Amino acid sequence: ELGLHSHFMQKEIYEQPKAIADTAEIFLDGGFIAENFGDDAPAIFKTINSIKILACGTSYYAALTGKYWLESIAKIRCDVEIASEYRYRDVIADDKELVITISQSGETLDTMEALKYAVAQGHTHSLSICNVMESALPRSSSLAIYTRAGAEIGVASTKAFTTQLVILFGLAVTLGRVRGHVSEADLERYADDLRQLPGSIQHALNLEPQLGVWAQKFAAKPSALFLGRGIHYPIALEGALKLKELTYIHAEAYPAGELKHGPLALVDENMPVVVIAPNDSLLDKVKANMQEVGARGGELFVLTDLDSDFTDTEGVHVIRTPRHIGVLSPIVHTIAVQLLSYHVALVRGTDVDKPRNLAKSVTVE
Ligand code: M6R
């Protein structure tokens, strides 16, 4: 089943161009139509005035990324919450709020209980984004849409995460269209972005040898810091989670602007700092944050795209994704953080597919 690959995780990382193309097809086929989300979706999408996304772990980070697209493309307010927190607090019911759950397995107990709680409190509209057909969450939701990732065996989520992002982007464009915030020209541009994406992912996979070189520098470190800003901050979180799960190296992620409010105290020559820094409107801000790290002797590992002007210098290592990918850039940068953690795990000799203490589907509290 592994074919030429050494681990399921590696196989699943390499399946992403196809998984993403298959998932994008949902939207490219019919032209971002609401019916992709269920028969009742056209009516529900017109009624709602806000979105609440509930999820755990990597699916929660997908939700945090999706919030940016939903607010900027569909112009709809979106809150994201960790399911295990939401289910134990007083919430204010709103029958015009669409409750979205995101779950690869569709069986995560905390997410399921959070959905039940939301419904019991008076939320009437729910949508499940899921990878497993007919699992508990889509069965319990008024609307459902499936990622076309195929079975994911590795405990660390890879292709499920990136295909969740494709669905969230498709949802933002669909909602934007239904609610009159996306023009025909915008629609064509977004469709084109989706069409280009599998090719950009393939290019990012070709960075594996360079990321393998970086991995040698991480393997003996006790901890690492991941920084990002805006829509790339959730990708920094995802990078830190992958490193923790796969290598047991302590890793944290921060929005880069928070550095000087505390975490800068951690930075010294022993602390590798991964910065996700594509050439977007926040690049200058990120550069200023990087200088703060450099001035304290921190070693910088910069993931950026073709258009930025970083150069490899003493203490600054740069890897470029092959082109500027615009609005879908978080998906492409995810590939690099997956491959980095995978290679650090190989150097450290940890169990890549079954990290200690973790289960693929968390059906207990
Ligand atoms: O099946 P789910 O998406 O609901 O699972 C949620 C988390 O348990 C899961 O994403 C977990 O964080 C992964 N091991 C991350 O790689």
Coordinates of C-alpha atoms in Angstrom, one line a residue, residues 45 113 122 131 135 147 156 163 171 190 194 198 202 248 292 295-296 340 349 362:
F45 CA -26.9 30.7 2.9
E113 CA -20.7 17.3 21.7
G122 CA -31.2 27.1 19.8
N131 CA -13.5 13.5 5.2
S135 CA -19.7 9.6 9.9
T147 CA -13.2 16.7 1.4
A156 CA -0.6 13.6 11.8
T163 CA -8.4 19.8 1.5
L171 CA -17.4 28.1 0.8
Y190 CA -11.0 32.6 -7.9
L194 CA -8.1 26.9 -7.7
P198 CA -2.4 21.6 -7.6
Q202 CA 3.6 20.0 -6.8
Y248 CA 8.5 15.6 20.3
E292 CA 14.1 41.5 16.4
A295 CA 19.4 41.0 16.9
R296 CA 19.1 38.4 19.7
L340 CA 10.1 20.0 7.5
G349 CA 14.0 8.3 14.5
V362 CA -10.2 11.0 19.4

